[in-house]
Amino acid sequence: SSLIGVWTVLDVLDKYPFSARVLVPGMAQMYKGQKTKGLCFIAGEVALVGGAIVSHTLMVSNINKISSTHNSTLKAHYTRNANTCMAVRNISIAGAAALYLWNIIDGAAARGDEHIMLGDNELIITPYSDFNSTGIALNLKF
């Protein structure tokens, strides 16, 4: 089983050599001629990083407002706002990291409609994300 895993990794590296382009969001896709996909990776990273920055700024603002008032209703309101902004910031950071990982995998392994072939078998690597989890799905068709 582990020998098959090593063979698979070596086969992937031989078929899809590493390029520094995969480290810049969207660059590998644009280089491969997939301009729309590349622009989507760039736009997604910009939106998620921007969301993290804006929500962090709003969180700090609400935290500062908590100490500037003696009204308990306003303090509770600012605390809820700060907690919401912190959650949005954390989700944005996690989304940016997941999208970046997807960009690296897609840039290194995907070549248009071509998949990694293992003899008569087909291995498809697909990043995924939903409300409950984020990860990489491996699908082996044999």
C-alpha atoms as a printed R data frame, in Angstrom:
    type eleno elety resid chain resno       x      y       z
1   ATOM     1    CA   SER     A     1   0.000  0.000   0.000
2   ATOM     2    CA   SER     A     2   2.761  2.486   0.915
3   ATOM     3    CA   LEU     A     3   4.751  1.462  -2.178
4   ATOM     4    CA   ILE     A     4   1.745  2.332  -4.338
5   ATOM     5    CA   GLY     A     5   1.518  5.720  -2.567
6   ATOM     6    CA   VAL     A     6   5.191  6.451  -3.251
7   ATOM     7    CA   TRP     A     7   4.831  5.364  -6.886
8   ATOM     8    CA   THR     A     8   1.782  7.592  -7.250
9   ATOM     9    CA   VAL     A     9   3.577 10.673  -5.864
10  ATOM    10    CA   LEU     A    10   6.604 10.065  -8.097
11  ATOM    11    CA   ASP     A    11   4.341  9.576 -11.120
12  ATOM    12    CA   VAL     A    12   2.570 12.858 -10.376
13  ATOM    13    CA   LEU     A    13   5.865 14.753  -9.965
14  ATOM    14    CA   ASP     A    14   7.211 13.334 -13.241
15  ATOM    15    CA   LYS     A    15   4.047 14.170 -15.158
16  ATOM    16    CA   TYR     A    16   3.491 17.593 -13.565
17  ATOM    17    CA   PRO     A    17   6.825 19.244 -12.696
18  ATOM    18    CA   PHE     A    18   6.829 21.918  -9.978
19  ATOM    19    CA   SER     A    19   6.805 25.547 -11.046
20  ATOM    20    CA   ALA     A    20   7.038 28.641  -8.840
21  ATOM    21    CA   ARG     A    21   3.972 29.962 -10.711
22  ATOM    22    CA   VAL     A    22   1.739 27.854  -8.460
23  ATOM    23    CA   LEU     A    23   2.747 29.987  -5.459
24  ATOM    24    CA   VAL     A    24   1.155 33.149  -6.905
25  ATOM    25    CA   PRO     A    25  -2.643 32.828  -6.982
26  ATOM    26    CA   GLY     A    26  -3.923 32.437 -10.538
27  ATOM    27    CA   MET     A    27  -0.551 32.595 -12.295
28  ATOM    28    CA   ALA     A    28  -0.248 28.884 -13.124
29  ATOM    29    CA   GLN     A    29  -3.794 28.844 -14.487
30  ATOM    30    CA   MET     A    30  -3.134 31.909 -16.653
31  ATOM    31    CA   TYR     A    31   0.108 30.365 -17.899
32  ATOM    32    CA   LYS     A    32  -1.830 27.236 -18.905
33  ATOM    33    CA   GLY     A    33  -4.264 29.408 -20.881
34  ATOM    34    CA   GLN     A    34  -7.089 29.230 -18.324
35  ATOM    35    CA   LYS     A    35  -7.408 32.983 -17.909
36  ATOM    36    CA   THR     A    36 -10.918 32.971 -16.410
37  ATOM    37    CA   LYS     A    37  -9.953 30.406 -13.776
38  ATOM    38    CA   GLY     A    38  -6.783 32.379 -12.997
39  ATOM    39    CA   LEU     A    39  -8.727 35.612 -12.603
40  ATOM    40    CA   CYS     A    40 -11.221 33.832 -10.329
41  ATOM    41    CA   PHE     A    41  -8.377 32.653  -8.069
42  ATOM    42    CA   ILE     A    42  -6.943 36.184  -7.948
43  ATOM    43    CA   ALA     A    43 -10.339 37.799  -7.295
44  ATOM    44    CA   GLY     A    44 -11.193 35.230  -4.631
45  ATOM    45    CA   GLU     A    45  -7.929 35.808  -2.772
46  ATOM    46    CA   VAL     A    46  -8.334 39.586  -2.971
47  ATOM    47    CA   ALA     A    47 -11.929 39.379  -1.701
48  ATOM    48    CA   LEU     A    48 -11.107 37.019   1.175
49  ATOM    49    CA   VAL     A    49  -7.971 38.862   2.295
50  ATOM    50    CA   GLY     A    50  -9.837 42.173   1.971
51  ATOM    51    CA   GLY     A    51 -12.706 40.747   4.029
52  ATOM    52    CA   ALA     A    52 -10.265 39.644   6.719
53  ATOM    53    CA   ILE     A    53  -8.672 43.110   6.861
54  ATOM    54    CA   VAL     A    54 -11.984 45.002   6.930
55  ATOM    55    CA   SER     A    55 -13.554 42.713   9.533
56  ATOM    56    CA   HIS     A    56 -10.444 42.924  11.730
57  ATOM    57    CA   THR     A    57 -10.535 46.725  11.525
58  ATOM    58    CA   LEU     A    58 -14.232 46.750  12.471
59  ATOM    59    CA   MET     A    59 -13.568 44.321  15.327
60  ATOM    60    CA   VAL     A    60 -10.843 46.587  16.778
61  ATOM    61    CA   SER     A    61 -13.132 49.595  16.396
62  ATOM    62    CA   ASN     A    62 -15.920 47.872  18.323
63  ATOM    63    CA   ILE     A    63 -13.491 46.720  21.047
64  ATOM    64    CA   ASN     A    64 -12.331 50.348  21.457
65  ATOM    65    CA   LYS     A    65 -15.962 51.504  21.697
66  ATOM    66    CA   ILE     A    66 -16.607 49.038  24.544
67  ATOM    67    CA   SER     A    67 -14.191 50.872  26.813
68  ATOM    68    CA   SER     A    68 -15.417 54.323  25.739
69  ATOM    69    CA   THR     A    69 -18.912 54.009  27.220
70  ATOM    70    CA   HIS     A    70 -20.506 53.210  30.568
71  ATOM    71    CA   ASN     A    71 -23.856 52.236  29.036
72  ATOM    72    CA   SER     A    72 -24.277 48.469  29.527
73  ATOM    73    CA   THR     A    73 -26.651 48.160  26.549
74  ATOM    74    CA   LEU     A    74 -24.100 49.773  24.236
75  ATOM    75    CA   LYS     A    75 -21.292 47.625  25.700
76  ATOM    76    CA   ALA     A    76 -23.316 44.481  24.940
77  ATOM    77    CA   HIS     A    77 -24.033 45.758  21.419
78  ATOM    78    CA   TYR     A    78 -20.344 46.533  20.750
79  ATOM    79    CA   THR     A    79 -19.331 43.139  22.178
80  ATOM    80    CA   ARG     A    80 -21.735 41.314  19.837
81  ATOM    81    CA   ASN     A    81 -20.458 43.347  16.895
82  ATOM    82    CA   ALA     A    82 -16.825 42.615  17.829
83  ATOM    83    CA   ASN     A    83 -17.576 38.886  18.124
84  ATOM    84    CA   THR     A    84 -19.345 38.868  14.751
85  ATOM    85    CA   CYS     A    85 -16.444 40.703  13.117
86  ATOM    86    CA   MET     A    86 -13.982 38.261  14.677
87  ATOM    87    CA   ALA     A    87 -15.960 35.305  13.278
88  ATOM    88    CA   VAL     A    88 -16.065 36.899   9.803
89  ATOM    89    CA   ARG     A    89 -12.319 37.589  10.004
90  ATOM    90    CA   ASN     A    90 -11.552 33.989  10.981
91  ATOM    91    CA   ILE     A    91 -13.790 32.584   8.233
92  ATOM    92    CA   SER     A    92 -12.145 34.913   5.690
93  ATOM    93    CA   ILE     A    93  -8.668 33.790   6.756
94  ATOM    94    CA   ALA     A    94  -9.659 30.117   6.571
95  ATOM    95    CA   GLY     A    95 -11.283 30.677   3.176
96  ATOM    96    CA   ALA     A    96  -8.197 32.466   1.849
97  ATOM    97    CA   ALA     A    97  -5.976 29.613   3.065
98  ATOM    98    CA   ALA     A    98  -8.250 26.976   1.516
99  ATOM    99    CA   LEU     A    99  -8.430 28.874  -1.783
100 ATOM   100    CA   TYR     A   100  -4.649 29.279  -1.795
101 ATOM   101    CA   LEU     A   101  -4.194 25.537  -1.213
102 ATOM   102    CA   TRP     A   102  -6.679 24.805  -4.011
103 ATOM   103    CA   ASN     A   103  -4.728 27.197  -6.263
104 ATOM   104    CA   ILE     A   104  -1.474 25.334  -5.577
105 ATOM   105    CA   ILE     A   105  -3.016 21.906  -6.199
106 ATOM   106    CA   ASP     A   106  -4.828 23.046  -9.329
107 ATOM   107    CA   GLY     A   107  -1.789 24.877 -10.670
108 ATOM   108    CA   ALA     A   108   0.484 21.877 -10.126
109 ATOM   109    CA   ALA     A   109  -1.783 18.999 -11.114
110 ATOM   110    CA   ALA     A   110  -4.558 20.156 -13.421
111 ATOM   111    CA   ARG     A   111  -3.963 20.564 -17.126
112 ATOM   112    CA   GLY     A   112  -7.278 21.428 -18.686
113 ATOM   113    CA   ASP     A   113  -9.412 18.302 -18.873
114 ATOM   114    CA   GLU     A   114  -6.431 15.969 -18.467
115 ATOM   115    CA   HIS     A   115  -6.324 13.944 -15.246
116 ATOM   116    CA   ILE     A   116  -3.562 11.954 -13.628
117 ATOM   117    CA   MET     A   117  -3.611  8.473 -15.144
118 ATOM   118    CA   LEU     A   118  -2.451  5.398 -13.241
119 ATOM   119    CA   GLY     A   119  -2.453  2.613 -15.810
120 ATOM   120    CA   ASP     A   120  -6.124  2.093 -16.638
121 ATOM   121    CA   ASN     A   121  -7.169  3.905 -13.461
122 ATOM   122    CA   GLU     A   122  -7.859  7.605 -13.047
123 ATOM   123    CA   LEU     A   123  -7.010  9.682  -9.964
124 ATOM   124    CA   ILE     A   124  -8.847 12.984  -9.624
125 ATOM   125    CA   ILE     A   125  -7.803 15.489  -6.943
126 ATOM   126    CA   THR     A   126 -10.553 17.969  -6.093
127 ATOM   127    CA   PRO     A   127 -10.394 20.652  -3.377
128 ATOM   128    CA   TYR     A   128 -13.743 21.250  -1.698
129 ATOM   129    CA   SER     A   129 -15.309 23.512   0.880
130 ATOM   130    CA   ASP     A   130 -18.730 23.681   2.479
131 ATOM   131    CA   PHE     A   131 -20.187 25.211   5.645
132 ATOM   132    CA   ASN     A   132 -18.950 22.371   7.853
133 ATOM   133    CA   SER     A   133 -15.564 21.439   6.421
134 ATOM   134    CA   THR     A   134 -12.790 22.113   3.945
135 ATOM   135    CA   GLY     A   135 -10.411 19.619   2.422
136 ATOM   136    CA   ILE     A   136  -9.190 17.684  -0.557
137 ATOM   137    CA   ALA     A   137 -11.189 14.875  -2.107
138 ATOM   138    CA   LEU     A   138  -9.343 12.068  -3.898
139 ATOM   139    CA   ASN     A   139 -11.409 10.060  -6.340
140 ATOM   140    CA   LEU     A   140  -9.916  6.887  -7.814
141 ATOM   141    CA   LYS     A   141 -11.865  5.430 -10.743
142 ATOM   142    CA   PHE     A   142 -10.919  1.858 -11.634
